[in-house]
Amino acid sequence: MKQRKIFFWSITVALGGFLFGYDTAVISGSEQEIQQFWGLSDFLLGQTVAMALYGTILGALLGGIPTQRLGRKRTLFGVAVLYLVSALGSALAPEVYSLMFFRFIGGIGVGASSIVAPVYITEISPKNNRGKLTGLFQFNIVFGILIAYFANYIIGSLGGDWRLMLGMETVPALAFLFLLFSVPESPRWLIMTGRSEEQARATLALVDSDNVDEIVQSVKNAPRTSSSFRLDFADRKLLLPLLMAFLFAFFNQLSGINAVIYYSPRIFTMTGMGKSIALLSSAGVGLINLIFTMLGLYLIDRAGRKRLMYIGSIGYIVSLAILAYSFFTESFNPVIVLGSTFGFIASHAVGQGACIWVFISEIFPDQSRAFGQSLGSTTHWVLAAGVSALFPFFATNYGGGAVFSFFCFMMFFQLLFVSKMMPETKGLSIEEIQAKL
């Protein structure tokens, strides 16, 4: 019963990840139709697609503030409202600038959810299942991406338009909003802020009944750091986790994952596939992402974070090299193109995809977790916005070979980071991780 409650809370909060994934991927099936509908240039199209990502930067940069001051649960409610407003507004947008605005609103929700959801799940999870439970956020991201791809394909096949594709997000947004009423506040936040130790103990009794007193005392006795973002950066004890969070998120986006997620139909069309086949192949991208994310979540508390990152880094390098070669030589064998693209997605799902939100959320102490997550998330979304905004321009003017070669080159540096700097956190409590760092 206890485990089922923890799982239910985790999967409910992770629905923020489903909306995250759906919101970021749904535009991939409609961006070409939107470009034709309003006659947009490649540059303006790139800005329209990237507008949600600009919003994620703001949400990630500022999301740590309500997460820390108002609590995890209230912040989650705010995220759900932002998703709902974005979905309705995007579907009804009368011109492109209104669409940009409502996509920006949704992006704020995405950015904030990438902070508060992993933080919340980390704080209610037993140490032996923390990777798997926090990883539910990533699972829901890729599940949302998959559903968005299939919805785009079905709606497109039935003659529906981009407004319906974007408006479908209102259904899961409403479900997320109502399910949040059944979720308790994070017990660590309640103790840390002195709100209600009794309520915190009741929740902790379900999470780890044998160690309630120990957890309460460890949170109470933890060094108090300022909630000021500036002072968090000035704390020397936080320099190593801050640097690791930054680099982890930096390499996540310099793999090119968001270029593939946002523009997979365009990429497949560049290789000579028809529009319908390209949309269906994009759904295949979403399916592979889901399958290998499930594999990553199965392995993360068994094989460990570091080993998965080794596997993912090597897979990135091989698959991106094959894609770059295909574009340079213009030898677009469908089996090789799809195989290398699916291999790239599988490498991401098992490595970075499974580990990023887990690793960043568990390397910071309680007082600084929201702000540490904010740094990692902000880095992630700044680069995601840049990659997504510039990909159409660079792909058109320099070709896919140059773009995928750059991504491949960056993954050699990720492999070096994993080898020389990344610690293993498997099976350790949050307090043990702090002692190890």
PDB file of N, CA and C in Angstrom, residues 9 89-90 93 128 131 140 164 168 184 194 228 259 280 320 337 350 364 381 391 397 405 434-435:
ATOM      1  N   TRP A   9       1.859   9.209  -6.218  1.00  0.00           N
ATOM      2  CA  TRP A   9       2.287  10.603  -6.112  1.00  0.00           C
ATOM      3  C   TRP A   9       3.332  10.933  -7.180  1.00  0.00           C
ATOM      4  N   GLY A  89      -4.924  28.843 -25.789  1.00  0.00           N
ATOM      5  CA  GLY A  89      -4.532  30.031 -26.535  1.00  0.00           C
ATOM      6  C   GLY A  89      -3.874  29.702 -27.859  1.00  0.00           C
ATOM      7  N   SER A  90      -3.007  28.686 -27.884  1.00  0.00           N
ATOM      8  CA  SER A  90      -2.318  28.310 -29.129  1.00  0.00           C
ATOM      9  C   SER A  90      -3.301  27.817 -30.179  1.00  0.00           C
ATOM     10  N   ALA A  93      -5.189  30.927 -31.660  1.00  0.00           N
ATOM     11  CA  ALA A  93      -4.392  32.097 -32.039  1.00  0.00           C
ATOM     12  C   ALA A  93      -4.830  32.670 -33.385  1.00  0.00           C
ATOM     13  N   ASN A 128      16.679   3.489  -2.542  1.00  0.00           N
ATOM     14  CA  ASN A 128      16.870   2.366  -3.452  1.00  0.00           C
ATOM     15  C   ASN A 128      16.017   2.463  -4.710  1.00  0.00           C
ATOM     16  N   GLY A 131      16.149   6.591  -8.307  1.00  0.00           N
ATOM     17  CA  GLY A 131      16.428   6.744  -9.731  1.00  0.00           C
ATOM     18  C   GLY A 131      15.227   6.389 -10.590  1.00  0.00           C
ATOM     19  N   ASN A 140       7.618  10.106 -18.658  1.00  0.00           N
ATOM     20  CA  ASN A 140       6.431  10.837 -19.088  1.00  0.00           C
ATOM     21  C   ASN A 140       6.752  11.865 -20.169  1.00  0.00           C
ATOM     22  N   LEU A 164      -5.972  21.839 -34.151  1.00  0.00           N
ATOM     23  CA  LEU A 164      -6.424  20.671 -33.395  1.00  0.00           C
ATOM     24  C   LEU A 164      -5.242  19.972 -32.735  1.00  0.00           C
ATOM     25  N   MET A 168      -5.200  19.755 -28.499  1.00  0.00           N
ATOM     26  CA  MET A 168      -5.403  18.482 -27.799  1.00  0.00           C
ATOM     27  C   MET A 168      -4.730  18.450 -26.416  1.00  0.00           C
ATOM     28  N   PRO A 184       0.495  15.144  -1.488  1.00  0.00           N
ATOM     29  CA  PRO A 184       0.906  15.913  -0.304  1.00  0.00           C
ATOM     30  C   PRO A 184       2.089  16.831  -0.622  1.00  0.00           C
ATOM     31  N   GLY A 194      10.118  24.853   8.365  1.00  0.00           N
ATOM     32  CA  GLY A 194       9.454  24.921   9.661  1.00  0.00           C
ATOM     33  C   GLY A 194       7.946  25.032   9.572  1.00  0.00           C
ATOM     34  N   SER A 228      18.874  33.102  -1.513  1.00  0.00           N
ATOM     35  CA  SER A 228      19.324  34.005  -2.573  1.00  0.00           C
ATOM     36  C   SER A 228      20.083  33.223  -3.624  1.00  0.00           C
ATOM     37  N   ALA A 259      16.953  19.169 -31.743  1.00  0.00           N
ATOM     38  CA  ALA A 259      16.856  19.369 -33.192  1.00  0.00           C
ATOM     39  C   ALA A 259      16.116  18.191 -33.831  1.00  0.00           C
ATOM     40  N   LEU A 280       5.146   9.498 -40.058  1.00  0.00           N
ATOM     41  CA  LEU A 280       5.087   8.165 -39.460  1.00  0.00           C
ATOM     42  C   LEU A 280       6.446   7.769 -38.884  1.00  0.00           C
ATOM     43  N   LEU A 320      25.627   9.499 -34.668  1.00  0.00           N
ATOM     44  CA  LEU A 320      25.773  10.823 -35.273  1.00  0.00           C
ATOM     45  C   LEU A 320      26.806  10.801 -36.394  1.00  0.00           C
ATOM     46  N   VAL A 337      19.468   5.555 -42.683  1.00  0.00           N
ATOM     47  CA  VAL A 337      19.014   6.825 -42.108  1.00  0.00           C
ATOM     48  C   VAL A 337      18.134   6.576 -40.890  1.00  0.00           C
ATOM     49  N   VAL A 350      18.623   5.960 -23.089  1.00  0.00           N
ATOM     50  CA  VAL A 350      19.283   5.130 -22.081  1.00  0.00           C
ATOM     51  C   VAL A 350      20.245   5.948 -21.231  1.00  0.00           C
ATOM     52  N   PHE A 364      22.477  17.931  -4.983  1.00  0.00           N
ATOM     53  CA  PHE A 364      22.425  19.152  -4.183  1.00  0.00           C
ATOM     54  C   PHE A 364      21.816  18.873  -2.806  1.00  0.00           C
ATOM     55  N   TRP A 381      17.697  24.663 -21.174  1.00  0.00           N
ATOM     56  CA  TRP A 381      16.715  25.322 -22.040  1.00  0.00           C
ATOM     57  C   TRP A 381      17.299  26.484 -22.844  1.00  0.00           C
ATOM     58  N   PHE A 391      18.592  25.665 -36.020  1.00  0.00           N
ATOM     59  CA  PHE A 391      18.718  24.454 -36.835  1.00  0.00           C
ATOM     60  C   PHE A 391      18.219  24.633 -38.274  1.00  0.00           C
ATOM     61  N   ASN A 397      21.592  26.079 -45.005  1.00  0.00           N
ATOM     62  CA  ASN A 397      22.755  26.763 -45.582  1.00  0.00           C
ATOM     63  C   ASN A 397      24.045  25.945 -45.537  1.00  0.00           C
ATOM     64  N   SER A 405      27.895  16.522 -37.720  1.00  0.00           N
ATOM     65  CA  SER A 405      29.315  16.379 -37.360  1.00  0.00           C
ATOM     66  C   SER A 405      29.636  17.187 -36.108  1.00  0.00           C
ATOM     67  N   GLN A 434      25.970  13.831  -0.436  1.00  0.00           N
ATOM     68  CA  GLN A 434      26.615  15.083  -0.008  1.00  0.00           C
ATOM     69  C   GLN A 434      27.959  14.811   0.641  1.00  0.00           C
ATOM     70  N   ALA A 435      28.026  13.773   1.455  1.00  0.00           N
ATOM     71  CA  ALA A 435      29.291  13.419   2.092  1.00  0.00           C
ATOM     72  C   ALA A 435      30.331  12.977   1.060  1.00  0.00           C
TER      73      ALA A 435
END
